[in-house]
CSV table of C-alpha atoms in Angstrom, one decimal:
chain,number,residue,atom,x,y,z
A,3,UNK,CA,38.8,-8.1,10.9
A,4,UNK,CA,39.7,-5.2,13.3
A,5,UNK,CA,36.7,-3.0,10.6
A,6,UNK,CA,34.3,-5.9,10.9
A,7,UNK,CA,34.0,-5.3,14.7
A,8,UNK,CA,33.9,-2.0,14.3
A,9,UNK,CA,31.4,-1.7,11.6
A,10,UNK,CA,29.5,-4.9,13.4
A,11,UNK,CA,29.2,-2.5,16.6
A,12,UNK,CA,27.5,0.3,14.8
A,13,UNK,CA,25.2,-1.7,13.0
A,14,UNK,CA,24.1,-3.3,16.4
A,15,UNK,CA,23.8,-0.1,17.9
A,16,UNK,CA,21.6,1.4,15.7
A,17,UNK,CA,19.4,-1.5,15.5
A,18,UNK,CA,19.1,-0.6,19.5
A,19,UNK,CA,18.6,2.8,18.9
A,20,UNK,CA,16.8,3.7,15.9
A,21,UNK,CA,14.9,0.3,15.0
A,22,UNK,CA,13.5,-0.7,18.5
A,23,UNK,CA,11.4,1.8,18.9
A,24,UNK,CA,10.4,4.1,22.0
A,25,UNK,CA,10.3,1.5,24.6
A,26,UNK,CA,14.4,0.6,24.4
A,27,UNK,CA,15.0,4.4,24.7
A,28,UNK,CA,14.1,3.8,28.3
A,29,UNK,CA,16.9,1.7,28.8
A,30,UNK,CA,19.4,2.8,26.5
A,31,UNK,CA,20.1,6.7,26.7
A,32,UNK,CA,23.8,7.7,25.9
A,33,UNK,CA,24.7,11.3,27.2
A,34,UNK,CA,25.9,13.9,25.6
A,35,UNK,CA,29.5,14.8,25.7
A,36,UNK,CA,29.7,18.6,25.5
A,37,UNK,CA,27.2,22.1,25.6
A,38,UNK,CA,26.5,23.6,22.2
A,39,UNK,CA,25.2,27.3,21.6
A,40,UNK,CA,22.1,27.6,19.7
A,41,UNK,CA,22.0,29.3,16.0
A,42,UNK,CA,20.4,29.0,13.2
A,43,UNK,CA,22.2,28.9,9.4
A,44,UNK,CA,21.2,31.7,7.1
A,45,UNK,CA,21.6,32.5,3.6
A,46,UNK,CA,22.4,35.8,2.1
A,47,UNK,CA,20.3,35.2,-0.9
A,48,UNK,CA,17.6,32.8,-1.0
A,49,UNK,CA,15.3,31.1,-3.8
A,50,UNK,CA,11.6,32.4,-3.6
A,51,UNK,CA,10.6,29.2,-3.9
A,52,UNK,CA,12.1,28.1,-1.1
A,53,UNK,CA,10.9,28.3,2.8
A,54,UNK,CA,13.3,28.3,5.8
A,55,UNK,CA,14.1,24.8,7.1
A,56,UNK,CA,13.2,22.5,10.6
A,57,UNK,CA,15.2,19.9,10.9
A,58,UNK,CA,13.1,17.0,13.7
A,59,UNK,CA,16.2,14.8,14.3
A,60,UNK,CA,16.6,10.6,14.5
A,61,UNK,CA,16.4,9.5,18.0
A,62,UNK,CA,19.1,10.4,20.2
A,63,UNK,CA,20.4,12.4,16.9
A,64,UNK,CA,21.9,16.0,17.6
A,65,UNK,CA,22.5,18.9,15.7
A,66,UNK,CA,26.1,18.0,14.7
A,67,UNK,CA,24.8,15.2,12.9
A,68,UNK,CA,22.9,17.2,10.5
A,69,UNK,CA,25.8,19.7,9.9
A,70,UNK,CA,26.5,18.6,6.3
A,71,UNK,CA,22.8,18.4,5.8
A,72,UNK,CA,22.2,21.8,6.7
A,73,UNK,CA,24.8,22.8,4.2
A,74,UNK,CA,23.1,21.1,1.1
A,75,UNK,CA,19.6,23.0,2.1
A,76,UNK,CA,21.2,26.4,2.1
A,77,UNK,CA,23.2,25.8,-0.7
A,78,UNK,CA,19.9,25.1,-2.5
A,79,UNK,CA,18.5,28.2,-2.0
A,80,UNK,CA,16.4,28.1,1.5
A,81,UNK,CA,17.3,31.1,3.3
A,82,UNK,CA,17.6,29.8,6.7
A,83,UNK,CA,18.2,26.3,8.4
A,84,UNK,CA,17.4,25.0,12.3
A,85,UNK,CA,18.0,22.0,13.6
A,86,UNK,CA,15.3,20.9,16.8
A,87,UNK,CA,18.3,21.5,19.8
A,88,UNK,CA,18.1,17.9,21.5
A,89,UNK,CA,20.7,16.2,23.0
A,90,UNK,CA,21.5,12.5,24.3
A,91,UNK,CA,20.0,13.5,27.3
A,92,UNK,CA,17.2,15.0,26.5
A,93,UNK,CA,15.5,11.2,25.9
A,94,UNK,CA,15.6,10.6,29.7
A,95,UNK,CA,12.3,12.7,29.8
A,96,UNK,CA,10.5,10.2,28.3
A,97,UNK,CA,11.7,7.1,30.7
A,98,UNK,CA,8.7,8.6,33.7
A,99,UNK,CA,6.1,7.2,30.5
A,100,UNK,CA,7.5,3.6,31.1
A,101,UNK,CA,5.2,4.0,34.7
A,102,UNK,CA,2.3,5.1,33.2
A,103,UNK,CA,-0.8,3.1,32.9
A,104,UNK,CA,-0.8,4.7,29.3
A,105,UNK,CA,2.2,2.9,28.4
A,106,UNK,CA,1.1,-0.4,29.7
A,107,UNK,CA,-1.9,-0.2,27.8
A,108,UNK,CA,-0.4,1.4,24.3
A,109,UNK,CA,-2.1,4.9,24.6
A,110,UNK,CA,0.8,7.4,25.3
A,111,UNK,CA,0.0,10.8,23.7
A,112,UNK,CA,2.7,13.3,22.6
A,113,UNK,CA,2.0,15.4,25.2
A,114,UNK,CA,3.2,14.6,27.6
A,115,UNK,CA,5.7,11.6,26.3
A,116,UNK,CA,7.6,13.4,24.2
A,117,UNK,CA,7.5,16.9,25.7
A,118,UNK,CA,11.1,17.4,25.1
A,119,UNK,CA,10.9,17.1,21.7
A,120,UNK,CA,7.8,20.0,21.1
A,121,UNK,CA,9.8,22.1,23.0
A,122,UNK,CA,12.6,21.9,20.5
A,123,UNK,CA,10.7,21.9,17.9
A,124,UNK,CA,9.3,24.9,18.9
A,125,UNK,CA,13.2,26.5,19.7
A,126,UNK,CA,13.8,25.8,16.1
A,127,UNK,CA,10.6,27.2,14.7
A,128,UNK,CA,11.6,30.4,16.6
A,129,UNK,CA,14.9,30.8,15.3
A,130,UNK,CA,14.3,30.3,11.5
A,131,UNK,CA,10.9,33.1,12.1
A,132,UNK,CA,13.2,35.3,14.2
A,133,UNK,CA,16.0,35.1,10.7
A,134,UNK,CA,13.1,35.6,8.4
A,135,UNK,CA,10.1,37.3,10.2
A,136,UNK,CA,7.1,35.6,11.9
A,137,UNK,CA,5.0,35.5,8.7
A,138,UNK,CA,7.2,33.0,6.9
A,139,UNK,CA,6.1,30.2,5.7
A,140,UNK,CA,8.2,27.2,6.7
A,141,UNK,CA,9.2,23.5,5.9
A,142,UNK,CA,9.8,20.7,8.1
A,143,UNK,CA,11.9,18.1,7.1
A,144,UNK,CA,11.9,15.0,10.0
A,145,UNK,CA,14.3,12.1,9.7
A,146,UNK,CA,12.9,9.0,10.9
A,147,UNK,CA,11.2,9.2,14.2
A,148,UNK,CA,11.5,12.8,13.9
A,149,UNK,CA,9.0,12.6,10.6
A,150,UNK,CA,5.9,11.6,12.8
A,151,UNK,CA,6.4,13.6,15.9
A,152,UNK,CA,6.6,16.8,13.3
A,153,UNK,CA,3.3,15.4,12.5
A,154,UNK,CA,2.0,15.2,15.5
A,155,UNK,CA,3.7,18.4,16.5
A,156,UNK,CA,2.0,20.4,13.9
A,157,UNK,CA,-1.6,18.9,15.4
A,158,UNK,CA,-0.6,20.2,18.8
A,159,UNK,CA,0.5,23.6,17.2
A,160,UNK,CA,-2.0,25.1,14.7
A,161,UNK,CA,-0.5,28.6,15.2
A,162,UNK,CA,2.5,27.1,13.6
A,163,UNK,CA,0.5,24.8,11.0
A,164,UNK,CA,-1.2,27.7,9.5
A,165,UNK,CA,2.9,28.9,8.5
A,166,UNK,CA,4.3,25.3,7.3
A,167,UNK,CA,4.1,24.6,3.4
A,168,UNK,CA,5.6,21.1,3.2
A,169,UNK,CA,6.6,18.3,5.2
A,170,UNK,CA,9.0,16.0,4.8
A,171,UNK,CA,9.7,12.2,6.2
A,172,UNK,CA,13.1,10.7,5.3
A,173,UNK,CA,12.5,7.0,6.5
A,174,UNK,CA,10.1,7.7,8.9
A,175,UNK,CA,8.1,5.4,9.8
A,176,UNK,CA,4.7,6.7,9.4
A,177,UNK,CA,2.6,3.8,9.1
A,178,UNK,CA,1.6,1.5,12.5
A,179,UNK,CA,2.3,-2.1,12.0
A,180,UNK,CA,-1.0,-4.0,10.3
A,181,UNK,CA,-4.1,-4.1,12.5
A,182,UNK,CA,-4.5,-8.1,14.3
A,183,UNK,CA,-0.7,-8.7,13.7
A,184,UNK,CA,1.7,-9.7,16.6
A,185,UNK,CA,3.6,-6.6,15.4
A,186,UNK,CA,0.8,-4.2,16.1
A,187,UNK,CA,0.0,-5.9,19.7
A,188,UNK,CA,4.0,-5.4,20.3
A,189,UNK,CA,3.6,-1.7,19.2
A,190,UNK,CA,7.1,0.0,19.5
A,191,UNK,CA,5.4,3.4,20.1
A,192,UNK,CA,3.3,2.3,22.6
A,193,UNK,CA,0.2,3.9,20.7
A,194,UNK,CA,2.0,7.0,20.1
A,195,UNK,CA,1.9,6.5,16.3
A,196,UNK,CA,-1.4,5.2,16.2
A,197,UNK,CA,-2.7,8.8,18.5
A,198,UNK,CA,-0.7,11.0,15.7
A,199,UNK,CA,-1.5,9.3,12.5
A,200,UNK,CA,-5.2,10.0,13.7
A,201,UNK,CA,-4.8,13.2,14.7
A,202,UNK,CA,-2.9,14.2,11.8
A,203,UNK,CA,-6.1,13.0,9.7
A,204,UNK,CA,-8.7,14.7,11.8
A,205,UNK,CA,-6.9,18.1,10.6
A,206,UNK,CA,-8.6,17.4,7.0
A,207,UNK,CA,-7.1,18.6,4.2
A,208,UNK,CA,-7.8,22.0,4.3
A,209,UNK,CA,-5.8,22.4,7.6
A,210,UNK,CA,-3.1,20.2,7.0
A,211,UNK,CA,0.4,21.8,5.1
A,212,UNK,CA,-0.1,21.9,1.0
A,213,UNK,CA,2.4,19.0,0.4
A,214,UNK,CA,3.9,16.0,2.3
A,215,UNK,CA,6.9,14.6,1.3
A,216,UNK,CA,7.5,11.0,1.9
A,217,UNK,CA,10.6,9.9,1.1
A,218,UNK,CA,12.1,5.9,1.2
A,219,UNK,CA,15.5,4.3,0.7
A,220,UNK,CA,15.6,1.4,-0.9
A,221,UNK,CA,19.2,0.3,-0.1
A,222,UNK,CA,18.7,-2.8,2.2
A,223,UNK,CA,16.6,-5.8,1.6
A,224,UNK,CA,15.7,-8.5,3.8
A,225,UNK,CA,17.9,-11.3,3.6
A,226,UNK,CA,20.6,-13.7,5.4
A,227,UNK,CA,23.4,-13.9,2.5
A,228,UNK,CA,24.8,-16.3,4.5
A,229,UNK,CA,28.4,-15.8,2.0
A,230,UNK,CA,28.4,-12.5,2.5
A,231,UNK,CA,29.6,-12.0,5.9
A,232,UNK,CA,32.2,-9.2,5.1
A,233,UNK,CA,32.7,-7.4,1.9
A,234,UNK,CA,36.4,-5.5,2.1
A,235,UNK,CA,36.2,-3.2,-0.7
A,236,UNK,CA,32.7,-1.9,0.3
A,237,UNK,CA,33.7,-2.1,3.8
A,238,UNK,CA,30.3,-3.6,4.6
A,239,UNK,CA,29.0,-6.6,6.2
A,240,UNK,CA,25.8,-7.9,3.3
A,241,UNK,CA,25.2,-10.7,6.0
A,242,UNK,CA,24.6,-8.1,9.2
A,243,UNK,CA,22.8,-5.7,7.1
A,244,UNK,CA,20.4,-7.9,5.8
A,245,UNK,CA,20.1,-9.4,9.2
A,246,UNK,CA,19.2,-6.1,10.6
A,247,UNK,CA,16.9,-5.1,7.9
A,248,UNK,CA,15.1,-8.9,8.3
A,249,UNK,CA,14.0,-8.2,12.3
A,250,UNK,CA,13.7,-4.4,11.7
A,251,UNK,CA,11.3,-4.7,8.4
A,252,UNK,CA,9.3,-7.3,10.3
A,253,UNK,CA,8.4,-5.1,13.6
A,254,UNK,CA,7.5,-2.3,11.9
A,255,UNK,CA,5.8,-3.8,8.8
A,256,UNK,CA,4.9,-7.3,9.1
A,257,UNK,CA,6.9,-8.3,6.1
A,258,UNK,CA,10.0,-10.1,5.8
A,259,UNK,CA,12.5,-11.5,3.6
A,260,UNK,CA,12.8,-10.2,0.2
A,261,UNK,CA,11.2,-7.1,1.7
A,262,UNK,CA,12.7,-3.7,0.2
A,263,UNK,CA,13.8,-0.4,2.3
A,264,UNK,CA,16.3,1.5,4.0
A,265,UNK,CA,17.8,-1.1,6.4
A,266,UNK,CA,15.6,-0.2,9.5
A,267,UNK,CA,12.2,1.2,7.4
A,268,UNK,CA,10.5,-0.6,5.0
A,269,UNK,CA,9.2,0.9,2.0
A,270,UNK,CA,5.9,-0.3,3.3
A,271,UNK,CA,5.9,1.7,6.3
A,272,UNK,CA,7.3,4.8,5.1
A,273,UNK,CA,4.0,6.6,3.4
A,274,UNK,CA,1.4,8.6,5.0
A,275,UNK,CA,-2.1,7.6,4.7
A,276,UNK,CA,-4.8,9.9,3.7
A,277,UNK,CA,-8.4,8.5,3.8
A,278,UNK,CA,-10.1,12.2,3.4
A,279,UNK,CA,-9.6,13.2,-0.5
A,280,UNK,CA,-5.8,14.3,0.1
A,281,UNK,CA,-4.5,12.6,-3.2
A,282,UNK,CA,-1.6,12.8,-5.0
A,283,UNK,CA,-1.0,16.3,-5.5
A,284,UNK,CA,-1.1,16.3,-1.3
A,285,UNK,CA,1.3,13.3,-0.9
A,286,UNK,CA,4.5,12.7,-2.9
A,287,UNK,CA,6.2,9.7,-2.6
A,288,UNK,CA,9.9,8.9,-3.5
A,289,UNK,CA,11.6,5.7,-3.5
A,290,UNK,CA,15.5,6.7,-3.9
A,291,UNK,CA,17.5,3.2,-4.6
A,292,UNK,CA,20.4,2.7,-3.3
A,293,UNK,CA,19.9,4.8,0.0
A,294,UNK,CA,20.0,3.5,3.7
A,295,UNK,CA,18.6,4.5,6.8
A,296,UNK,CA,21.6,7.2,8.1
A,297,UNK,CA,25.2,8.0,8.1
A,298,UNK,CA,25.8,8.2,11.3
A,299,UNK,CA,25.3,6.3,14.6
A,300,UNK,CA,24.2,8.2,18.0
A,301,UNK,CA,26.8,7.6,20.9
A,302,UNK,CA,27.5,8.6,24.3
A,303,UNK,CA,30.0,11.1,22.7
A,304,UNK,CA,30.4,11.9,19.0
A,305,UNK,CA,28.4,10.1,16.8
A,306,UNK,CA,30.1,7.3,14.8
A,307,UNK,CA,30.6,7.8,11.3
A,308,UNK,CA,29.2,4.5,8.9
A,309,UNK,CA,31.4,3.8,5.8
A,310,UNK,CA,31.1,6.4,2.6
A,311,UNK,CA,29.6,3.0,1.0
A,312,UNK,CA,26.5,3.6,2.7
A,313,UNK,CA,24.9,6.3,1.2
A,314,UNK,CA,21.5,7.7,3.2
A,315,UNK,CA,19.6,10.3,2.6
A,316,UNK,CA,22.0,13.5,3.4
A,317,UNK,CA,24.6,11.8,1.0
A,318,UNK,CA,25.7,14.2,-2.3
A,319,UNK,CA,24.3,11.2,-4.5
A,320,UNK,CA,20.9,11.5,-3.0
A,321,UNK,CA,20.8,14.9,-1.9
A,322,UNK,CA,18.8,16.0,-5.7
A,323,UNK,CA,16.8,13.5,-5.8
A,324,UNK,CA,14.6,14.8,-3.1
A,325,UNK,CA,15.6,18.2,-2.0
A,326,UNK,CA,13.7,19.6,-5.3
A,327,UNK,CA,10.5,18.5,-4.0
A,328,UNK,CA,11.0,20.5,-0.8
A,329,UNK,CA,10.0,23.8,-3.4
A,330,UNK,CA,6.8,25.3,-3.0
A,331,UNK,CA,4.4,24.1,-6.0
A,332,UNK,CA,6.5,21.3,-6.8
A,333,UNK,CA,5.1,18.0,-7.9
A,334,UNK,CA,6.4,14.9,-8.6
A,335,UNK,CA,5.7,14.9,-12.7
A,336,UNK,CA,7.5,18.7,-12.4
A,337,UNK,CA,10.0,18.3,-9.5
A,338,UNK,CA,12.5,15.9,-11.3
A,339,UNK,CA,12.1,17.6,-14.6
A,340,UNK,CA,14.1,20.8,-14.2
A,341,UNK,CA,14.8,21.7,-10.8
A,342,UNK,CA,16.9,18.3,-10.2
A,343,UNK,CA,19.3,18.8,-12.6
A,344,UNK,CA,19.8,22.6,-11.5
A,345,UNK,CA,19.5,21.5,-7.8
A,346,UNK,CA,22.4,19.1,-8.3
A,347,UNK,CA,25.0,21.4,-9.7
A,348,UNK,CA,24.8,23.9,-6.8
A,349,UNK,CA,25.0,20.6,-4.2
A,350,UNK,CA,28.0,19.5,-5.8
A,351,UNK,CA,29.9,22.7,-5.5
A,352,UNK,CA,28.3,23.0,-2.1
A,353,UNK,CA,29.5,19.7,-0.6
A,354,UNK,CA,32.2,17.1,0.0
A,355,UNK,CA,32.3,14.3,-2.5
C-alpha cells in the first residue's frame, strides 16, 4: 500500500503540472533545488543524415530529466545535443500574465508570456551552432508543452527557421480544444495555442521546416476500471490512470471515455494542422502503442522517477520507433523500413534496459 501512495502522489502531481495547463502554473511552481553549468553533448562522429538536437522541455521539466534522452540521440548519430536550460523557477515569469487583461480575455501571445522559455531556447540553439558552426542545420524535438512553444518560437525567430530541418512533438498538444465547446471557452492556454497554431500557419509552407514530426502514445485510455485500483506486478494503479486520462483527454480534446492517448494527450490533440497544401510528405504522424505521457514527475527537488512499467517516449522500447524519422529525407513509408532496425541496435548498446 506504502507504493500505492507513492505512485498515487505522482500521478496527481502530474495531472497538476503537465495536464492543467498554463493557468495552474501560476499557482503551483516548485523550485529548483540546486545550480547546474550549461553544456552541450557532442559526438565524435556523427551520421550525415543527422542535424544537432534542441531539446524544448515538459513544463517545469529540466535538463536532468532528459539526461538519458540525450544519450539515445547521440548514440544515433546526431553530432550534438542541448537541452532549453529552464529551471523550476524559471515558470514564475509567467505568473505577472495572470494580471493581464490578455489573460482574462484568452489572448496572451508568446512574447511576452513565455519570455523565459525563447530565451532558452535560444541558449540552446547557441550551444549546438557554437559545437557545429552557425550554418548547421538543426532539429527541434519538444516534449509536450515544449512541442508548441518550439512552434511558436520558430515564428518569432526566422533567422533561426531558415537553419531547422525537422520538428518534433512528443505528446504535445498541438491542437486547441474544438471551436463552441466548453473546453475551448475554458482554454488552458489562455489563447496562447490558438496565437501559435495561427502563426505557425501564416509562415506557409515554403518557410516552415521540411518535416514535422508528430508523435502520440497510445498507452492510456479513458476509463474508470473500477477493479483495477492497484495492480502489484506492474506496480500501477489501471483505476487512477484511467481516471487521469478521462479529465485530461476531455480538457484538451473534448472526447472522453474509450478515448486513446498518452495519459494526459489524446491522440486527437496531438497532430498539427496544415490548411495550406503541406500534406503528408510535410507532416508525419506516429502513433506508438503502449507509450505514456513521461517518466518522470517535476518536483520541488529531483524529479520523481514513475515505475519502469510505464514506458514514455525516451524509454529503450520506444526510442526506434521514432528517432529514425528525426533523419533528414525520411518519410514515414522509408523511415521504418531500414533505418529502425539499424537505429535500434545502436540504442540498445547505448542505453540501460
Amino acid at each position: 500500500m506504502a507504493q500505492f501512495g507513492v505512485y498515487l502522489l505522482l500521478l496527481a502531481e502530474a495531472t497538476i503540472l503537465m495536464a492543467g495547463g498554463v493557468a495552474t502554473a501560476f499557482l503551483h511552481a516548485p523550485t529548483p533545488i540546486r545550480r547546474t553549468t550549461r553544456f552541450v553533448a557532442t559526438r565524435a562522429s556523427a551520421s550525415p543524415c543527422l542535424s544537432p538536437v534542441v531539446i524544448c522541455p515538459a513544463q517545469f521539466g529540466t535538463k536532468e530529466d532528459y539526461a538519458d534522452l540525450v544519450e539515445a540521440l547521440l548514440a544515433a548519430g546526431h553530432p550534438a545535443v542541448a537541452v532549453a536550460p529552464l529551471s523550476r523557477l524559471s515558470w514564475l515569469r509567467i505568473v505577472p500574465s495572470a494580471f493581464t487583461e490578455a489573460y482574462w480575455k484568452s489572448e496572451l501571445e508568446l512574447s511576452p508570456a513565455l519570455d523565459f522559455y525563447i530565451e532558452a531556447i535560444d541558449k540552446a540553439v547557441a550551444e549546438v551552432q557554437a559545437a557545429c558552426g552557425p550554418d548547421t542545420p538543426v532539429t527541434i524535438v519538444g516534449h509536450s508543452i515544449g512541442g508548441w512553444v518550439a512552434r511558436g518560437y520558430l515564428s518569432e525567430r526566422p533567422s533561426v527557421l531558415d537553419r531547422v530541418d525537422v520538428v518534433a512533438t512528443l505528446g504535445s498538444p498541438n491542437r486547441t480544444p474544438p471551436e463552441g465547446t466548453l473546453w475551448a471557452k475554458v482554454d488552458q492556454t489562455r489563447g496562447l495555442l490558438r496565437s501559435v497554431n495561427a502563426k505557425w500557419q501564416l509562415l506557409g509552407k515554403e518557410k516552415r521546416p521540411a518535416k514535422t514530426v508528430c508523435v502520440i502514445g497510445k498507452g492510456t485510455s479513458a476509463a474508470i476500471p473500477l477493479f483495477s485500483a492497484w495492480d502489484e506486478e506492474q506496480r500501477r494503479s489501471p483505476l487512477l490512470e484511467g481516471l487521469v486520462a478521462l479529465v485530461s483527454y476531455l480538457a484538451l480534446s473534448g472526447d472522453g471515455f474509450g478515448t486513446q492517448g498518452d495519459g494526459l494527450i489524446p491522440c486527437a490533440a496531438a497532430v498539427v494542422d496544415l490548411n495550406d497544401g503541406g500534406g503528408e510528405e510535410e507532416v508525419v504522424v506516429l502513433e506508438l502503442e503502449g507509450c505514456n505521457h513521461a517518466g518522470f514527475v517535476p518536483t520541488p527537488g529531483a524529479s520523481l522517477l514513475l515505475p519502469d512499467t510505464y514506458e514514455w517516449y525516451g524509454s529503450p522500447s520506444m526510442l526506434p520507433q521514432w528517432l529514425p524519422f528525426l533523419a533528414t529525407g525520411a518519410t514515414q513509408a522509408t523511415a521504418s523500413a531500414t533505418p529502425l532496425s539499424s537505429a535500434e541496435g545502436i540504442l540498445e548498446e547505448a542505453l540501460p534496459v
